Each structure stands twice: as structure tokens, then as C-alpha cells.
Amino acid sequence: MNPTTLHALSNADLHCHSKVSDGTLEPEELAARAKAQGVELWALTDHDEVGGQQRAMEAALAQGLPYLTGTEISVTFAGKVVHIVGLGFDHTDPALVAGLRATRGGREPRAREMGEGLAQVGIKGAFEGALKYVGNPELISRTHFARWLVDAGHCSDVPEVFRRFLTEGKPGFVPHRWATLRDALRWVHEAGGLTVIAHPARYGFTPTEEYALFTEFQAHGGRGLEVVTGSHTAAEAVKYGDMALEFGFLASRGSDFHSPDESHTDLGSLPNLPGQLSPVWLALQDRIHFPRG
Ligand code: AMP
Ligand code: MN
Ligand code: MN
Ligand code: MN
């Protein structure tokens, strides 16, 4: 594929996770899976981390798969966690790398506290247990706790762990201060990239809070909204497609794939973006890494 055929591209998958954050596959395995699944443009978007970018890009290009750099940054907004996907930035940018490292910095103490909370309800050894599932010691996440709790027989699947133990008010939930919206956007924009609000339906915001998020995001130069994602129902995709038009946001599309055993939506298997929306990748033409030849 060459840049002039970008308009015909529909199967972009611009959101997924590797072992460098809370996915279960290596960046190279994801590149191969994306290619096999018919993905035409791919981005690996590990949580708060760009350590897998070089590997993902090299593996994608070796497969003949165009690549955009990516990350998914955890942000605290209105007392909740919002995820911002950054795309098409320079993954070696020192301020971005330092900002993400600082964002990761609180994860270990938080995880120790999560272990203490679980111990209080009789679940011992969760911190040490979760650590065994971690691919990147700086990125211990709730997902790793969930996998350990399932394998140790405390719950039957990952969603049950989140419901019973890892969401607000539950014994293993520890609130955390992540990046600010303003900082997260600035890191990506100053590294040459574009930002997207990930899975907007997932936050449980009131319409007023959502309006505040979209407005503040736009005021800080944010340009994209994830409309079609593995985290949205068809009705939610329609709703956020309409909101993208209302706000003048570019639309993004990504499976949020984490694992062949856990994820309902595989790489490259989402519905297309509704036709009237402007795909985020057309604004990122200059940032796409194309295979040679
Ligand atoms: P953390 O960044 O440590 O707070 O972990 C957040 C991660 O947990 C998300 O990126 C998802 O991969 C996963 N997650 C959050 N909520 C759920 C849920 N209800 N069921 C399954 N996985 C979830
Ligand atoms: Mn995750
Ligand atoms: Mn997310
Ligand atoms: Mn994600």
C-alpha cells in the first residue's frame, strides 16, 4: 500500500495491548495476528508505556503492515480515570518518555495497597501472585491481579474479579492519581502526535461531565474520539459517532485487544466507521510508517 490509497483503507486497528502493559502477547505476535486478521493499518497502544513501540513497528513493517506509534495514557479527570490514546508521535521524545515514566511510577505502591486490601478479605499473597503475570515490572495493573485471582480459584473469570474486587468500593480497589489531561495531551502533541479519547462510553459520566471532558480535551488541542471499539455496543458507536460530528472530532477505531483468551473483539474484526465520519488516520498521513516497496 502507498499513501495515496489511504482513503480506501477501512480496517485500521489503532488500539491494543502487549505484554509490555497488560496484554498477553508479545508485540511481534500481535503484528503477525493483526496481519493475519486483515488489519491494514495498526498501532500498539500499551498503557502508559512506549517500550514496545520499536519492536511493534519493526515487526509490522516486516509483515508489510503500515504502522502508527501509539500509547494509552491513564488520566485523572473529575475524580475518574479517563484513557487518552496518543497516535503518530515520536516514541523517543524525551518529555513524552519521562511523562509516561512518571505516570507509571505510582503503580507499584498502589499494587502493594491493593494486595493489602485483598488480604483484609482473606485473599493472601495477591501482590506476589499478580507479579508473576507481569511482563513489565513498572506496569503492574489490575488486569494482572485479575488473572492471578482467576487462576488461584477465587473467581471464575476476569470480569467477575473486577465486579467483586477491583472496582470502586471493592476491597482490592485503590484510587490512584494518574496524569492530568493537560499534561497527557501536551506530551503527545509536542512529540508530533494526535490524541483521541478512548472508549468514551466506558466512563459512566453524566452528560454534563462528558461535555466538560470533551470541551476541555478540545481546548487543549485534542482532536479524536474513539467511536468504533471493542468496548462499545452498536448503539454506543452510533451515539459517539453523532457526538464526533457535533464536536468536529476525527473518528478512531480500535479493538482494545488484550488476549486471545479474554478479549471478545479480536484484532481487525470491528465494524467499519460510519461513512460520514472523518477517520483519524487521514489526518495522520505524514506520521504513518509504510513498508518499503
Ligand atoms: P489499571 O490501569 O491498573 O487501573 O487497569 C485497568 C485495566 O483493567 C484496563 O485497561 C482493562 O484492561 C482492565 N479492566 C478494567 N475494567 C475491567 C472490567 N470491568 N473487566 C475486565 N477488565 C477490565
Ligand atoms: Mn488494559
Ligand atoms: Mn482503556
Ligand atoms: Mn486499552
CSV table of C-alpha atoms and ligand atoms in Angstrom, one decimal:
chain,number,residue,atom,x,y,z
A,1,MET,CA,0.0,0.0,0.0
A,2,ASN,CA,1.2,3.5,-0.6
A,3,PRO,CA,0.0,6.8,0.9
A,4,THR,CA,-2.3,7.7,-1.9
A,5,THR,CA,-4.6,4.6,-1.3
A,6,LEU,CA,-5.2,5.6,2.3
A,7,HIS,CA,-8.6,6.9,1.5
A,8,ALA,CA,-9.7,3.4,0.6
A,9,LEU,CA,-8.4,1.9,3.8
A,10,SER,CA,-11.1,0.8,6.3
A,11,ASN,CA,-9.6,-1.9,8.5
A,12,ALA,CA,-7.4,0.3,10.8
A,13,ASP,CA,-6.9,-1.1,14.3
A,14,LEU,CA,-5.5,1.6,16.5
A,15,HIS,CA,-5.9,0.3,20.0
A,16,CYS,CA,-4.4,-2.9,21.6
A,17,HIS,CA,-2.1,-4.1,24.3
A,18,SER,CA,1.0,-6.3,24.5
A,19,LYS,CA,2.9,-7.9,27.4
A,20,VAL,CA,4.7,-4.5,27.7
A,21,SER,CA,1.5,-3.5,29.5
A,22,ASP,CA,-1.5,-5.8,30.3
A,23,GLY,CA,-1.8,-7.8,27.2
A,24,THR,CA,-0.7,-11.5,27.0
A,25,LEU,CA,1.1,-11.4,23.6
A,26,GLU,CA,4.5,-10.0,22.6
A,27,PRO,CA,4.5,-7.1,20.1
A,28,GLU,CA,5.7,-9.4,17.4
A,29,GLU,CA,2.9,-11.9,18.0
A,30,LEU,CA,0.4,-9.0,17.8
A,31,ALA,CA,1.9,-7.7,14.5
A,32,ALA,CA,1.5,-11.2,13.0
A,33,ARG,CA,-2.0,-11.6,14.3
A,34,ALA,CA,-3.0,-8.1,13.0
A,35,LYS,CA,-1.7,-9.0,9.6
A,36,ALA,CA,-3.5,-12.4,9.6
A,37,GLN,CA,-6.7,-10.7,10.7
A,38,GLY,CA,-6.6,-8.4,7.7
A,39,VAL,CA,-5.6,-5.2,9.5
A,40,GLU,CA,-4.4,-2.6,7.0
A,41,LEU,CA,-3.0,0.0,9.5
A,42,TRP,CA,-2.0,-0.9,13.0
A,43,ALA,CA,-1.0,0.8,16.3
A,44,LEU,CA,0.1,-0.9,19.5
A,45,THR,CA,-1.1,1.3,22.4
A,46,ASP,CA,0.3,-0.1,25.6
A,47,HIS,CA,-0.9,1.6,28.8
A,48,ASP,CA,1.4,4.5,29.9
A,49,GLU,CA,4.3,2.9,28.0
A,50,VAL,CA,6.1,3.2,24.7
A,51,GLY,CA,8.7,0.4,25.5
A,52,GLY,CA,7.2,-1.9,22.8
A,53,GLN,CA,7.0,0.7,20.0
A,54,GLN,CA,10.3,-0.1,18.2
A,55,ARG,CA,9.6,-3.8,18.3
A,56,ALA,CA,6.0,-3.4,17.1
A,57,MET,CA,7.0,-1.1,14.3
A,58,GLU,CA,9.8,-3.3,13.0
A,59,ALA,CA,7.6,-6.4,13.2
A,60,ALA,CA,4.7,-4.6,11.4
A,61,LEU,CA,6.9,-3.3,8.6
A,62,ALA,CA,8.5,-6.8,8.2
A,63,GLN,CA,4.9,-8.1,7.7
A,64,GLY,CA,4.1,-5.4,5.1
A,65,LEU,CA,1.8,-3.7,7.6
A,66,PRO,CA,1.7,0.1,7.8
A,67,TYR,CA,2.2,1.3,11.4
A,68,LEU,CA,1.4,4.2,13.6
A,69,THR,CA,3.1,4.7,17.0
A,70,GLY,CA,0.7,4.5,19.9
A,71,THR,CA,0.1,4.6,23.7
A,72,GLU,CA,-2.9,4.8,26.0
A,73,ILE,CA,-2.4,7.2,28.8
A,74,SER,CA,-4.2,7.0,32.2
A,75,VAL,CA,-5.6,10.4,33.2
A,76,THR,CA,-7.5,11.5,36.2
A,77,PHE,CA,-10.4,13.7,35.3
A,78,ALA,CA,-13.4,14.7,37.5
A,79,GLY,CA,-12.4,12.1,40.0
A,80,LYS,CA,-12.5,9.3,37.4
A,81,VAL,CA,-9.9,7.6,35.2
A,82,VAL,CA,-10.1,8.6,31.5
A,83,HIS,CA,-7.9,6.9,28.9
A,84,ILE,CA,-6.3,9.0,26.2
A,85,VAL,CA,-4.9,7.3,23.1
A,86,GLY,CA,-1.9,9.0,21.5
A,87,LEU,CA,-1.0,8.2,17.9
A,88,GLY,CA,1.7,9.1,15.4
A,89,PHE,CA,4.2,10.6,17.8
A,90,ASP,CA,8.0,10.3,18.1
A,91,HIS,CA,8.3,7.5,20.6
A,92,THR,CA,11.8,8.6,21.6
A,93,ASP,CA,10.7,12.1,22.5
A,94,PRO,CA,12.3,12.7,26.0
A,95,ALA,CA,9.4,14.7,27.5
A,96,LEU,CA,6.9,12.0,26.5
A,97,VAL,CA,9.1,9.2,27.7
A,98,ALA,CA,9.7,11.0,31.1
A,99,GLY,CA,6.0,11.9,31.5
A,100,LEU,CA,4.9,8.3,30.9
A,101,ARG,CA,7.6,7.0,33.3
A,102,ALA,CA,6.2,9.4,36.0
A,103,THR,CA,2.7,8.1,35.3
A,104,ARG,CA,3.8,4.5,35.7
A,105,GLY,CA,5.7,5.5,38.9
A,106,GLY,CA,2.7,5.1,41.3
A,107,ARG,CA,1.8,1.6,40.1
A,108,GLU,CA,3.9,-0.4,42.4
A,109,PRO,CA,2.9,1.2,45.7
A,110,ARG,CA,-0.7,1.1,44.5
A,111,ALA,CA,-0.4,-2.6,43.8
A,112,ARG,CA,1.0,-3.2,47.2
A,113,GLU,CA,-2.0,-1.5,48.7
A,114,MET,CA,-4.3,-3.5,46.5
A,115,GLY,CA,-2.7,-6.6,47.9
A,116,GLU,CA,-3.3,-5.4,51.5
A,117,GLY,CA,-6.9,-4.6,50.7
A,118,LEU,CA,-7.4,-8.1,49.3
A,119,ALA,CA,-5.6,-9.7,52.3
A,120,GLN,CA,-8.2,-8.0,54.6
A,121,VAL,CA,-10.9,-10.1,53.0
A,122,GLY,CA,-8.9,-13.3,53.3
A,123,ILE,CA,-7.1,-13.3,49.9
A,124,LYS,CA,-3.4,-13.6,50.8
A,125,GLY,CA,-0.5,-13.2,48.5
A,126,ALA,CA,-2.2,-11.3,45.8
A,127,PHE,CA,0.6,-8.8,45.2
A,128,GLU,CA,3.2,-11.5,44.8
A,129,GLY,CA,0.7,-13.5,42.8
A,130,ALA,CA,0.0,-10.7,40.4
A,131,LEU,CA,3.7,-10.0,39.9
A,132,LYS,CA,4.1,-13.5,38.3
A,133,TYR,CA,1.8,-12.3,35.5
A,134,VAL,CA,3.6,-9.1,34.8
A,135,GLY,CA,5.7,-8.7,31.7
A,136,ASN,CA,7.0,-5.2,32.6
A,137,PRO,CA,7.8,-4.7,36.3
A,138,GLU,CA,6.8,-1.0,36.0
A,139,LEU,CA,3.4,-1.9,34.7
A,140,ILE,CA,1.6,-3.9,37.3
A,141,SER,CA,-2.1,-3.4,36.6
A,142,ARG,CA,-5.5,-4.5,37.8
A,143,THR,CA,-5.6,-6.9,34.9
A,144,HIS,CA,-2.6,-8.9,36.4
A,145,PHE,CA,-4.4,-9.1,39.7
A,146,ALA,CA,-7.5,-10.3,37.9
A,147,ARG,CA,-5.6,-13.1,36.1
A,148,TRP,CA,-4.0,-14.3,39.3
A,149,LEU,CA,-7.3,-14.3,41.2
A,150,VAL,CA,-8.9,-16.4,38.4
A,151,ASP,CA,-6.0,-18.9,38.2
A,152,ALA,CA,-5.9,-19.1,42.1
A,153,GLY,CA,-9.5,-20.1,42.0
A,154,HIS,CA,-11.0,-17.1,43.7
A,155,CYS,CA,-13.2,-16.2,40.7
A,156,SER,CA,-14.3,-17.9,37.6
A,157,ASP,CA,-13.3,-15.2,35.1
A,158,VAL,CA,-11.7,-11.7,34.8
A,159,PRO,CA,-15.0,-9.7,34.6
A,160,GLU,CA,-16.1,-11.4,37.9
A,161,VAL,CA,-12.9,-10.3,39.6
A,162,PHE,CA,-13.5,-6.7,38.5
A,163,ARG,CA,-17.1,-6.8,39.7
A,164,ARG,CA,-16.3,-8.3,43.1
A,165,PHE,CA,-12.8,-7.0,44.0
A,166,LEU,CA,-11.3,-4.3,41.7
A,167,THR,CA,-13.8,-1.6,41.1
A,168,GLU,CA,-14.7,1.4,43.2
A,169,GLY,CA,-15.8,0.5,46.7
A,170,LYS,CA,-14.5,-3.1,46.4
A,171,PRO,CA,-11.7,-4.5,48.7
A,172,GLY,CA,-8.9,-4.5,46.1
A,173,PHE,CA,-9.7,-1.1,44.6
A,174,VAL,CA,-7.1,1.7,45.3
A,175,PRO,CA,-7.7,5.1,43.7
A,176,HIS,CA,-4.7,6.5,42.0
A,177,ARG,CA,-3.6,9.9,40.8
A,178,TRP,CA,-2.7,9.5,37.1
A,179,ALA,CA,-1.5,12.1,34.6
A,180,THR,CA,-3.6,15.3,34.2
A,181,LEU,CA,-5.5,15.6,30.9
A,182,ARG,CA,-3.5,18.7,30.1
A,183,ASP,CA,-0.1,17.0,30.6
A,184,ALA,CA,-1.0,13.9,28.7
A,185,LEU,CA,-2.2,15.8,25.7
A,186,ARG,CA,0.9,18.1,25.8
A,187,TRP,CA,3.3,15.1,25.9
A,188,VAL,CA,1.7,13.6,22.8
A,189,HIS,CA,1.2,16.8,20.8
A,190,GLU,CA,4.7,18.1,21.5
A,191,ALA,CA,6.1,14.7,20.3
A,192,GLY,CA,4.3,15.3,17.0
A,193,GLY,CA,1.2,13.1,17.6
A,194,LEU,CA,-2.5,13.3,17.8
A,195,THR,CA,-4.8,12.5,20.8
A,196,VAL,CA,-8.0,10.5,20.9
A,197,ILE,CA,-10.5,10.0,23.8
A,198,ALA,CA,-10.5,6.2,24.2
A,199,HIS,CA,-13.9,4.2,24.6
A,200,PRO,CA,-15.9,7.2,25.8
A,201,ALA,CA,-18.9,5.1,26.8
A,202,ARG,CA,-16.9,3.3,29.5
A,203,TYR,CA,-16.5,6.1,32.0
A,204,GLY,CA,-20.0,6.4,33.4
A,205,PHE,CA,-20.0,10.1,33.2
A,206,THR,CA,-23.2,12.2,33.4
A,207,PRO,CA,-23.9,14.2,30.2
A,208,THR,CA,-22.6,17.3,32.0
A,209,GLU,CA,-19.3,15.6,32.9
A,210,GLU,CA,-18.9,14.2,29.4
A,211,TYR,CA,-19.5,17.6,27.9
A,212,ALA,CA,-16.8,19.0,30.3
A,213,LEU,CA,-14.4,16.3,29.2
A,214,PHE,CA,-14.9,16.8,25.5
A,215,THR,CA,-14.7,20.6,25.8
A,216,GLU,CA,-11.6,20.6,27.9
A,217,PHE,CA,-10.0,17.9,25.7
A,218,GLN,CA,-10.7,20.0,22.6
A,219,ALA,CA,-9.5,23.2,24.4
A,220,HIS,CA,-6.1,21.5,24.9
A,221,GLY,CA,-5.8,20.5,21.3
A,222,GLY,CA,-7.4,17.0,21.4
A,223,ARG,CA,-8.8,16.0,18.0
A,224,GLY,CA,-10.1,12.5,18.1
A,225,LEU,CA,-12.8,10.3,19.6
A,226,GLU,CA,-12.8,6.5,19.6
A,227,VAL,CA,-16.2,5.7,18.0
A,228,VAL,CA,-15.8,2.1,17.0
A,229,THR,CA,-14.1,0.0,19.7
A,230,GLY,CA,-14.4,-3.5,21.3
A,231,SER,CA,-15.7,-1.6,24.4
A,232,HIS,CA,-18.8,-0.1,22.6
A,233,THR,CA,-22.1,-1.6,21.7
A,234,ALA,CA,-23.5,-0.8,18.2
A,235,ALA,CA,-25.8,1.8,19.8
A,236,GLU,CA,-22.9,3.4,21.6
A,237,ALA,CA,-20.9,3.6,18.4
A,238,VAL,CA,-23.9,5.5,16.8
A,239,LYS,CA,-24.1,7.8,19.8
A,240,TYR,CA,-20.4,8.7,19.8
A,241,GLY,CA,-20.4,8.9,16.0
A,242,ASP,CA,-23.0,11.6,16.3
A,243,MET,CA,-21.0,13.4,19.1
A,244,ALA,CA,-17.9,13.3,17.0
A,245,LEU,CA,-19.8,15.1,14.2
A,246,GLU,CA,-21.2,17.6,16.8
A,247,PHE,CA,-17.8,18.4,18.3
A,248,GLY,CA,-15.9,18.2,15.0
A,249,PHE,CA,-13.8,15.3,16.2
A,250,LEU,CA,-11.9,12.9,13.9
A,251,ALA,CA,-13.1,9.3,14.5
A,252,SER,CA,-10.9,6.4,15.6
A,253,ARG,CA,-11.3,2.7,15.5
A,254,GLY,CA,-9.6,0.0,17.6
A,255,SER,CA,-10.3,-3.4,19.1
A,256,ASP,CA,-8.7,-2.8,22.5
A,257,PHE,CA,-7.5,-6.4,22.1
A,258,HIS,CA,-5.6,-7.8,25.2
A,259,SER,CA,-5.6,-11.6,24.9
A,260,PRO,CA,-6.9,-14.4,22.8
A,261,ASP,CA,-8.4,-16.0,25.9
A,262,GLU,CA,-10.0,-12.8,27.3
A,263,SER,CA,-10.9,-10.4,24.6
A,264,HIS,CA,-14.3,-10.6,22.9
A,265,THR,CA,-13.1,-8.5,20.0
A,266,ASP,CA,-10.1,-9.7,18.0
A,267,LEU,CA,-7.7,-7.5,16.1
A,268,GLY,CA,-9.2,-6.3,12.9
A,269,SER,CA,-12.7,-7.6,13.5
A,270,LEU,CA,-14.6,-4.4,14.2
A,271,PRO,CA,-17.4,-2.9,12.1
A,272,ASN,CA,-16.3,-0.1,9.8
A,273,LEU,CA,-16.5,3.6,10.9
A,274,PRO,CA,-19.8,5.1,9.8
A,275,GLY,CA,-19.2,6.7,6.4
A,276,GLN,CA,-19.9,10.3,7.3
A,277,LEU,CA,-17.1,10.5,9.9
A,278,SER,CA,-13.6,11.7,9.2
A,279,PRO,CA,-11.1,8.9,10.0
A,280,VAL,CA,-8.3,9.9,12.3
A,281,TRP,CA,-5.8,8.2,10.0
A,282,LEU,CA,-6.3,10.7,7.2
A,283,ALA,CA,-5.0,13.4,9.4
A,284,LEU,CA,-2.0,11.2,10.3
A,285,GLN,CA,-0.9,10.5,6.8
A,286,ASP,CA,2.6,12.0,7.4
A,287,ARG,CA,3.0,10.1,10.6
A,288,ILE,CA,2.4,6.6,9.2
A,289,HIS,CA,5.4,4.3,8.7
A,290,PHE,CA,4.9,2.4,5.4
A,291,PRO,CA,6.7,-0.8,4.5
A,292,ARG,CA,9.3,-0.3,1.8
A,293,GLY,CA,8.5,-1.2,-1.8
B,1,AMP,P1,-5.3,-0.2,35.7
B,1,AMP,O1,-4.6,0.6,34.7
B,1,AMP,O2,-4.3,-1.0,36.6
B,1,AMP,O3,-6.3,0.5,36.6
B,1,AMP,O4,-6.1,-1.4,35.0
B,1,AMP,C1,-7.1,-1.0,34.0
B,1,AMP,C2,-7.2,-2.2,33.1
B,1,AMP,O5,-8.1,-3.2,33.6
B,1,AMP,C3,-7.9,-1.8,31.8
B,1,AMP,O6,-7.0,-1.3,30.9
B,1,AMP,C4,-8.6,-3.0,31.3
B,1,AMP,O7,-7.6,-3.8,30.6
B,1,AMP,C5,-8.9,-3.8,32.6
B,1,AMP,N1,-10.3,-3.6,33.0
B,1,AMP,C6,-10.9,-2.5,33.6
B,1,AMP,N2,-12.2,-2.7,33.9
B,1,AMP,C7,-12.4,-4.0,33.5
B,1,AMP,C8,-13.6,-4.9,33.6
B,1,AMP,N3,-14.7,-4.5,34.1
B,1,AMP,N4,-13.4,-6.2,33.2
B,1,AMP,C9,-12.3,-6.6,32.6
B,1,AMP,N5,-11.2,-5.8,32.5
B,1,AMP,C10,-11.2,-4.6,33.0
B,2,MN,MN,-5.8,-2.8,29.7
B,3,MN,MN,-8.7,1.8,28.2
B,4,MN,MN,-6.9,-0.2,26.1
